[in-house]
mmCIF file of C-alpha atoms in Angstrom:
data_model
loop_
_atom_site.group_PDB
_atom_site.id
_atom_site.type_symbol
_atom_site.label_atom_id
_atom_site.label_comp_id
_atom_site.label_asym_id
_atom_site.label_seq_id
_atom_site.Cartn_x
_atom_site.Cartn_y
_atom_site.Cartn_z
ATOM 1 C CA MET A 1 -26.574 89.906 11.819
ATOM 2 C CA TRP A 2 -23.707 86.284 12.518
ATOM 3 C CA ILE A 3 -26.435 84.376 10.357
ATOM 4 C CA GLU A 4 -25.717 87.336 7.524
ATOM 5 C CA SER A 5 -22.090 88.186 7.501
ATOM 6 C CA ALA A 6 -22.138 83.297 7.698
ATOM 7 C CA LEU A 7 -24.025 83.412 4.509
ATOM 8 C CA ASP A 8 -22.229 86.589 2.950
ATOM 9 C CA LEU A 9 -19.682 84.349 3.147
ATOM 10 C CA VAL A 10 -20.269 81.416 1.883
ATOM 11 C CA GLY A 11 -21.939 82.774 -1.192
ATOM 12 C CA GLN A 12 -18.654 84.411 -1.852
ATOM 13 C CA ASN A 13 -16.529 81.580 -1.780
ATOM 14 C CA LEU A 14 -19.273 78.504 -3.380
ATOM 15 C CA ALA A 15 -17.040 77.814 -6.352
ATOM 16 C CA LEU A 16 -13.726 76.811 -3.700
ATOM 17 C CA VAL A 17 -16.930 74.745 -1.498
ATOM 18 C CA VAL A 18 -17.782 73.365 -4.543
ATOM 19 C CA LEU A 19 -13.369 72.793 -5.978
ATOM 20 C CA ALA A 20 -12.605 71.612 -2.829
ATOM 21 C CA ILE A 21 -15.929 68.744 -2.162
ATOM 22 C CA ILE A 22 -15.266 67.761 -6.136
ATOM 23 C CA LEU A 23 -10.724 67.060 -5.759
ATOM 24 C CA ALA A 24 -11.607 65.098 -2.604
ATOM 25 C CA PHE A 25 -14.459 63.210 -4.345
ATOM 26 C CA ALA A 26 -11.848 62.666 -7.053
ATOM 27 C CA ILE A 27 -9.495 61.649 -4.648
ATOM 28 C CA GLY A 28 -10.492 58.981 -3.219
ATOM 29 C CA SER A 29 -11.312 57.746 -6.772
ATOM 30 C CA ALA A 30 -8.526 57.818 -7.936
ATOM 31 C CA VAL A 31 -7.089 56.017 -4.912
ATOM 32 C CA ARG A 32 -7.331 52.216 -5.088
ATOM 33 C CA ILE A 33 -6.441 50.410 -1.732
ATOM 34 C CA VAL A 34 -6.806 47.105 -2.673
ATOM 35 C CA PRO A 35 -6.246 43.489 -0.044
ATOM 36 C CA GLN A 36 -3.096 40.585 -0.428
ATOM 37 C CA SER A 37 -5.781 38.651 -1.103
ATOM 38 C CA GLU A 38 -7.658 40.201 -3.351
ATOM 39 C CA LYS A 39 -7.205 41.632 -6.737
ATOM 40 C CA PHE A 40 -9.482 44.646 -8.420
ATOM 41 C CA VAL A 41 -10.455 44.697 -12.461
ATOM 42 C CA VAL A 42 -11.058 47.803 -13.833
ATOM 43 C CA GLU A 43 -12.340 48.762 -16.765
ATOM 44 C CA ARG A 44 -12.618 52.119 -18.823
ATOM 45 C CA PHE A 45 -15.960 52.925 -20.567
ATOM 46 C CA GLY A 46 -16.957 49.046 -20.310
ATOM 47 C CA ARG A 47 -13.708 47.324 -21.659
ATOM 48 C CA LEU A 48 -10.590 45.755 -19.208
ATOM 49 C CA ARG A 49 -8.456 48.940 -18.320
ATOM 50 C CA SER A 50 -5.940 46.954 -15.704
ATOM 51 C CA VAL A 51 -6.305 44.663 -12.825
ATOM 52 C CA LEU A 52 -5.223 45.926 -10.209
ATOM 53 C CA GLY A 53 -2.639 44.135 -8.149
ATOM 54 C CA PRO A 54 -2.261 44.212 -2.818
ATOM 55 C CA GLY A 55 -1.665 47.532 -2.531
ATOM 56 C CA ILE A 56 -1.788 51.234 -3.080
ATOM 57 C CA ASN A 57 -2.927 51.697 -6.753
ATOM 58 C CA ILE A 58 -3.975 54.888 -8.601
ATOM 59 C CA ILE A 59 -7.032 54.928 -11.506
ATOM 60 C CA VAL A 60 -8.214 58.084 -12.799
ATOM 61 C CA PRO A 61 -11.104 59.181 -11.671
ATOM 62 C CA PHE A 62 -14.826 59.142 -13.166
ATOM 63 C CA ILE A 63 -13.573 57.210 -16.478
ATOM 64 C CA ASP A 64 -12.319 54.368 -14.666
ATOM 65 C CA LYS A 65 -14.138 51.958 -12.044
ATOM 66 C CA VAL A 66 -13.444 48.999 -10.308
ATOM 67 C CA ALA A 67 -15.232 46.834 -12.006
ATOM 68 C CA HIS A 68 -14.788 42.925 -9.941
ATOM 69 C CA ARG A 69 -13.640 42.751 -7.039
ATOM 70 C CA ILE A 70 -11.968 39.647 -7.157
ATOM 71 C CA SER A 71 -10.224 37.307 -3.885
ATOM 72 C CA ILE A 72 -7.296 35.335 -4.984
ATOM 73 C CA LEU A 73 -8.064 32.656 -1.280
ATOM 74 C CA GLU A 74 -7.737 29.098 -2.978
ATOM 75 C CA ARG A 75 -11.604 27.509 -3.281
ATOM 76 C CA GLN A 76 -13.163 24.704 -2.607
ATOM 77 C CA LEU A 77 -15.551 22.972 -4.770
ATOM 78 C CA PRO A 78 -18.599 21.381 -2.454
ATOM 79 C CA THR A 79 -18.505 18.062 -2.610
ATOM 80 C CA ASN A 80 -19.561 16.505 -5.473
ATOM 81 C CA SER A 81 -21.312 13.003 -6.528
ATOM 82 C CA GLN A 82 -22.256 11.362 -10.389
ATOM 83 C CA ASP A 83 -22.270 8.316 -11.059
ATOM 84 C CA ALA A 84 -20.190 6.040 -13.579
ATOM 85 C CA ILE A 85 -18.938 2.967 -15.416
ATOM 86 C CA THR A 86 -16.066 1.126 -15.207
ATOM 87 C CA ALA A 87 -13.880 -0.909 -17.964
ATOM 88 C CA ASP A 88 -16.058 -3.944 -16.600
ATOM 89 C CA ASN A 89 -19.486 -3.253 -16.855
ATOM 90 C CA VAL A 90 -20.229 -1.943 -13.315
ATOM 91 C CA LEU A 91 -22.381 0.855 -12.544
ATOM 92 C CA VAL A 92 -19.920 2.936 -9.466
ATOM 93 C CA GLN A 93 -20.718 6.255 -7.767
ATOM 94 C CA VAL A 94 -17.936 8.236 -7.493
ATOM 95 C CA ASP A 95 -17.312 11.554 -4.767
ATOM 96 C CA SER A 96 -15.057 13.817 -5.659
ATOM 97 C CA SER A 97 -14.169 16.880 -4.660
ATOM 98 C CA VAL A 98 -11.208 20.447 -6.512
ATOM 99 C CA PHE A 99 -9.357 22.845 -4.602
ATOM 100 C CA TYR A 100 -8.868 25.744 -6.739
ATOM 101 C CA ARG A 101 -7.079 29.296 -6.980
ATOM 102 C CA ILE A 102 -7.645 32.257 -9.767
ATOM 103 C CA ILE A 103 -5.312 34.122 -11.221
ATOM 104 C CA GLU A 104 -5.738 36.055 -13.688
ATOM 105 C CA PRO A 105 -9.001 37.954 -12.412
ATOM 106 C CA GLU A 106 -9.479 39.495 -15.931
ATOM 107 C CA LYS A 107 -9.687 35.260 -17.972
ATOM 108 C CA THR A 108 -11.723 34.684 -15.321
ATOM 109 C CA VAL A 109 -13.968 37.110 -15.315
ATOM 110 C CA TYR A 110 -14.608 37.837 -18.804
ATOM 111 C CA ARG A 111 -14.347 34.693 -19.943
ATOM 112 C CA ILE A 112 -16.443 32.060 -18.138
ATOM 113 C CA ARG A 113 -19.551 33.111 -15.721
ATOM 114 C CA ASP A 114 -20.056 30.489 -12.779
ATOM 115 C CA ILE A 115 -16.734 29.723 -12.681
ATOM 116 C CA ASP A 116 -17.643 26.767 -10.286
ATOM 117 C CA ALA A 117 -21.043 25.584 -12.191
ATOM 118 C CA ALA A 118 -18.194 25.003 -14.788
ATOM 119 C CA ILE A 119 -15.734 23.561 -12.824
ATOM 120 C CA ALA A 120 -18.152 20.536 -11.446
ATOM 121 C CA THR A 121 -19.179 19.953 -14.940
ATOM 122 C CA THR A 122 -16.283 18.858 -15.954
ATOM 123 C CA VAL A 123 -14.531 17.361 -13.008
ATOM 124 C CA ALA A 124 -17.664 15.002 -13.382
ATOM 125 C CA GLY A 125 -16.808 14.174 -17.505
ATOM 126 C CA ILE A 126 -13.529 13.370 -16.917
ATOM 127 C CA VAL A 127 -13.849 11.130 -14.177
ATOM 128 C CA ARG A 128 -16.455 9.401 -15.893
ATOM 129 C CA SER A 129 -14.115 9.040 -18.698
ATOM 130 C CA GLU A 130 -11.043 7.821 -17.043
ATOM 131 C CA ILE A 131 -12.996 5.501 -14.957
ATOM 132 C CA GLY A 132 -14.531 4.029 -18.875
ATOM 133 C CA THR A 133 -10.902 2.891 -18.438
ATOM 134 C CA LEU A 134 -10.254 0.733 -16.046
ATOM 135 C CA GLU A 135 -11.935 -1.851 -14.693
ATOM 136 C CA LEU A 136 -13.983 -1.927 -10.587
ATOM 137 C CA ASP A 137 -10.299 -3.593 -9.570
ATOM 138 C CA GLN A 138 -8.046 -1.112 -11.215
ATOM 139 C CA VAL A 139 -9.944 2.222 -9.371
ATOM 140 C CA GLN A 140 -9.622 0.156 -6.173
ATOM 141 C CA SER A 141 -5.505 -0.240 -6.173
ATOM 142 C CA ASN A 142 -4.988 2.842 -8.461
ATOM 143 C CA ARG A 143 -6.954 5.634 -7.040
ATOM 144 C CA ALA A 144 -4.113 8.030 -6.342
ATOM 145 C CA GLN A 145 -3.789 7.383 -10.572
ATOM 146 C CA LEU A 146 -6.875 8.572 -11.438
ATOM 147 C CA ILE A 147 -6.042 11.438 -8.842
ATOM 148 C CA ALA A 148 -3.471 13.042 -10.417
ATOM 149 C CA ARG A 149 -5.459 12.300 -13.818
ATOM 150 C CA VAL A 150 -7.844 14.068 -13.277
ATOM 151 C CA ARG A 151 -5.694 16.939 -11.976
ATOM 152 C CA GLU A 152 -4.148 16.507 -15.109
ATOM 153 C CA SER A 153 -6.733 17.045 -17.932
ATOM 154 C CA LEU A 154 -8.914 19.339 -16.035
ATOM 155 C CA ALA A 155 -5.231 21.385 -15.184
ATOM 156 C CA ASN A 156 -6.082 21.563 -19.164
ATOM 157 C CA ILE A 157 -9.438 22.078 -20.481
ATOM 158 C CA VAL A 158 -9.245 25.339 -17.055
ATOM 159 C CA ASP A 159 -6.388 26.865 -18.434
ATOM 160 C CA ASP A 160 -8.186 28.968 -20.005
ATOM 161 C CA TRP A 161 -10.603 29.961 -17.484
ATOM 162 C CA GLY A 162 -7.316 31.886 -15.644
ATOM 163 C CA ILE A 163 -7.538 29.546 -12.558
ATOM 164 C CA GLU A 164 -5.172 26.704 -11.633
ATOM 165 C CA VAL A 165 -6.259 23.753 -9.996
ATOM 166 C CA THR A 166 -4.298 22.773 -6.867
ATOM 167 C CA ARG A 167 -6.069 19.723 -5.522
ATOM 168 C CA ALA A 168 -8.233 17.185 -7.246
ATOM 169 C CA GLU A 169 -9.199 14.696 -4.805
ATOM 170 C CA ILE A 170 -11.431 11.147 -5.485
ATOM 171 C CA LEU A 171 -13.481 11.026 -2.035
ATOM 172 C CA ASP A 172 -14.863 7.132 -2.751
ATOM 173 C CA VAL A 173 -16.453 4.775 -5.312
ATOM 174 C CA ASN A 174 -19.885 3.837 -4.189
ATOM 175 C CA LEU A 175 -21.212 -0.144 -4.968
ATOM 176 C CA ASP A 176 -25.098 -0.993 -5.383
ATOM 177 C CA GLU A 177 -26.065 -3.246 -3.073
ATOM 178 C CA ALA A 178 -25.931 -6.160 -5.856
ATOM 179 C CA THR A 179 -22.980 -5.523 -6.964
ATOM 180 C CA ARG A 180 -21.307 -5.057 -3.015
ATOM 181 C CA ALA A 181 -23.048 -8.874 -2.569
ATOM 182 C CA ALA A 182 -21.730 -9.951 -5.595
ATOM 183 C CA MET A 183 -17.787 -8.843 -4.776
ATOM 184 C CA LEU A 184 -19.248 -9.399 -0.813
ATOM 185 C CA GLN A 185 -19.579 -13.603 -2.524
ATOM 186 C CA GLN A 186 -16.562 -13.268 -4.386
ATOM 187 C CA LEU A 187 -14.249 -12.320 -1.784
ATOM 188 C CA ASN A 188 -16.131 -15.427 0.698
ATOM 189 C CA ALA A 189 -15.338 -17.968 -1.948
ATOM 190 C CA GLU A 190 -11.602 -16.607 -2.260
ATOM 191 C CA ARG A 191 -10.823 -16.783 0.779
ATOM 192 C CA ALA A 192 -12.860 -20.308 1.563
ATOM 193 C CA ARG A 193 -10.045 -21.433 -1.109
ATOM 194 C CA ARG A 194 -7.005 -19.430 -0.020
ATOM 195 C CA ALA A 195 -8.267 -21.799 3.008
ATOM 196 C CA GLN A 196 -7.838 -25.107 1.365
ATOM 197 C CA VAL A 197 -4.828 -24.135 -0.535
ATOM 198 C CA THR A 198 -3.011 -23.855 2.571
ATOM 199 C CA GLU A 199 -4.552 -26.689 4.159
ATOM 200 C CA ALA A 200 -3.228 -28.582 0.923
ATOM 201 C CA GLU A 201 0.408 -27.742 1.129
ATOM 202 C CA GLY A 202 0.244 -28.110 5.567
ATOM 203 C CA ARG A 203 -0.306 -32.401 4.197
ATOM 204 C CA ARG A 204 2.335 -31.492 1.347
ATOM 205 C CA ARG A 205 4.578 -30.434 3.767
ATOM 206 C CA ALA A 206 3.522 -32.667 6.319
ATOM 207 C CA THR A 207 3.907 -36.323 3.771
ATOM 208 C CA GLU A 208 7.563 -34.490 2.418
ATOM 209 C CA LEU A 209 8.882 -34.241 6.375
ATOM 210 C CA ALA A 210 7.326 -38.163 7.241
ATOM 211 C CA ALA A 211 9.002 -39.724 4.310
ATOM 212 C CA ASP A 212 12.523 -37.355 5.311
ATOM 213 C CA ALA A 213 11.917 -38.883 8.160
ATOM 214 C CA ASP A 214 11.878 -42.005 6.893
ATOM 215 C CA LEU A 215 14.403 -42.563 4.431
ATOM 216 C CA TYR A 216 17.121 -40.498 7.752
ATOM 217 C CA ALA A 217 16.424 -43.820 9.501
ATOM 218 C CA ALA A 218 16.611 -45.992 6.673
ATOM 219 C CA GLU A 219 19.774 -44.416 5.838
ATOM 220 C CA GLN A 220 21.134 -43.980 10.379
ATOM 221 C CA GLN A 221 19.902 -48.466 10.143
ATOM 222 C CA ALA A 222 22.021 -48.532 6.818
ATOM 223 C CA LYS A 223 24.881 -46.945 8.009
ATOM 224 C CA ALA A 224 24.731 -49.149 11.039
ATOM 225 C CA LYS A 225 24.339 -52.462 9.229
ATOM 226 C CA ARG A 226 27.634 -51.627 7.256
ATOM 227 C CA ILE A 227 29.102 -50.864 10.669
ATOM 228 C CA LEU A 228 27.466 -54.390 12.206
ATOM 229 C CA ALA A 229 29.175 -55.875 8.507
ATOM 230 C CA ASP A 230 32.541 -54.234 8.866
ATOM 231 C CA ALA A 231 33.208 -55.572 12.857
ATOM 232 C CA GLU A 232 32.032 -59.139 11.575
ATOM 233 C CA ALA A 233 34.376 -58.926 8.462
ATOM 234 C CA TYR A 234 37.532 -57.517 10.262
ATOM 235 C CA ALA A 235 36.575 -60.319 13.638
ATOM 236 C CA THR A 236 36.770 -62.738 11.352
ATOM 237 C CA THR A 237 39.208 -61.975 8.872
ATOM 238 C CA ALA A 238 41.105 -61.029 13.342
ATOM 239 C CA ILE A 239 40.326 -64.950 13.851
ATOM 240 C CA ALA A 240 41.275 -66.683 10.563
ATOM 241 C CA GLU A 241 44.771 -65.094 11.041
ATOM 242 C CA ALA A 242 45.006 -66.036 14.468
ATOM 243 C CA ILE A 243 44.115 -69.603 12.729
ATOM 244 C CA SER A 244 46.197 -69.631 9.934
ATOM 245 C CA ARG A 245 49.155 -68.669 12.710
ATOM 246 C CA ASN A 246 47.417 -71.714 15.837
ATOM 247 C CA GLY A 247 46.187 -74.044 13.765
ATOM 248 C CA LEU A 248 42.996 -76.159 15.172
ATOM 249 C CA GLU A 249 44.130 -74.873 18.608
ATOM 250 C CA ALA A 250 42.779 -71.094 17.618
ATOM 251 C CA ALA A 251 39.973 -72.848 16.048
ATOM 252 C CA GLN A 252 37.809 -74.889 19.072
ATOM 253 C CA TYR A 253 38.936 -72.103 21.448
ATOM 254 C CA GLN A 254 37.104 -70.208 19.106
ATOM 255 C CA VAL A 255 34.705 -73.539 19.063
ATOM 256 C CA ALA A 256 35.133 -72.736 22.349
ATOM 257 C CA MET A 257 33.938 -69.668 23.004
ATOM 258 C CA ARG A 258 31.028 -69.178 21.484
ATOM 259 C CA GLN A 259 29.853 -72.013 23.521
ATOM 260 C CA VAL A 260 30.424 -69.965 26.924
ATOM 261 C CA GLU A 261 28.578 -67.342 25.444
ATOM 262 C CA ALA A 262 25.463 -69.669 24.658
ATOM 263 C CA LEU A 263 25.403 -70.553 27.694
ATOM 264 C CA SER A 264 24.918 -67.199 29.461
ATOM 265 C CA ASP A 265 22.538 -66.321 26.809
ATOM 266 C CA VAL A 266 20.805 -69.483 28.137
ATOM 267 C CA ALA A 267 21.142 -68.833 31.149
ATOM 268 C CA GLN A 268 19.813 -65.559 31.781
ATOM 269 C CA GLY A 269 16.226 -67.105 31.193
ATOM 270 C CA ASP A 270 13.364 -67.038 33.249
ATOM 271 C CA GLY A 271 14.367 -70.410 34.634
ATOM 272 C CA LYS A 272 17.813 -69.758 35.935
ATOM 273 C CA GLN A 273 17.847 -71.433 39.260
ATOM 274 C CA THR A 274 18.476 -74.673 37.642
ATOM 275 C CA ILE A 275 19.843 -74.964 34.497
ATOM 276 C CA LEU A 276 19.745 -78.274 32.705
ATOM 277 C CA LEU A 277 23.285 -78.343 30.694
ATOM 278 C CA PRO A 278 24.074 -81.862 27.546
ATOM 279 C CA ALA A 279 26.788 -83.119 27.403
ATOM 280 C CA ALA A 280 28.359 -81.552 24.747
ATOM 281 C CA ALA A 281 27.865 -78.774 26.895
ATOM 282 C CA LEU A 282 29.771 -79.798 29.871
ATOM 283 C CA GLU A 283 32.149 -81.551 27.943
ATOM 284 C CA ALA A 284 32.648 -76.923 25.942
ATOM 285 C CA PHE A 285 32.290 -75.485 29.871
ATOM 286 C CA SER A 286 35.761 -78.284 30.107
ATOM 287 C CA ASN A 287 37.491 -77.517 26.964
ATOM 288 C CA ALA A 288 36.975 -74.076 27.753
ATOM 289 C CA PHE A 289 38.401 -74.251 31.368
ATOM 290 C CA ARG A 290 41.445 -75.976 29.869
ATOM 291 C CA MET A 291 41.580 -73.431 26.719
ATOM 292 C CA PHE A 292 42.210 -71.537 29.531
ATOM 293 C CA GLY A 293 44.284 -73.073 31.765
ATOM 294 C CA GLY A 294 45.745 -73.817 28.335
ATOM 295 C CA LYS A 295 45.959 -70.186 27.415
ATOM 296 C CA ALA A 296 47.337 -68.583 31.226
#
């Protein structure tokens, strides 16, 4: 009996039950909660209606629908390798990587089908173009400048796709074996040349220092000779003045002193125990003693 009563009650309020279900479904369809890391693209009858940002959003139920859920987190493309030829005709293999994020989902959705493939192809073309204007040494030494140019060119192109290139990297520049061997040979030759230059500069510096030492020695010897000459000149002047004052006696005194000094030098030799003196020498001693006595 109670089952029949329940069925009668439902039959009488069926319209209200259906209306409540439809109302609940409509409210569920109208309210959209968008996560912080995403944006929703809303279409109305297949046409772009709006882009929903993070938070609670209201759309028209049964008419509007969320067609695309787009993540706005930064993305990294897989490392891409492509061949390129430098300005000096060297074949290199360049490994590159790009980081980007979607900032205008409506452009990304309706203007490009495969955004990752499009960016990878664009990067490959830009890298080949930029490396073609540089020589191999410039590619190796100016990598930061090359990365900046690639990023700038890429940013100008992908702006129509609603994305922002946050970073572009040239990870590596690889050479074939023949080019590596040639560069190694060139590097060894350059090292040998630098070693020879360093050795030659060392020899030149040693020669310059030796010459400076000889010049310094010659200058010192010249100074010593000049000092001796000045002393000799002074002594000669003093003797000349003494002779002019004392006459012949002063001259004889100087001669006697020279003779005594000469004999003293002779006595310093190996045969100093026995000395044979000539008569003139004895006379010189006598004259010197007499003069000494006279001086005293």
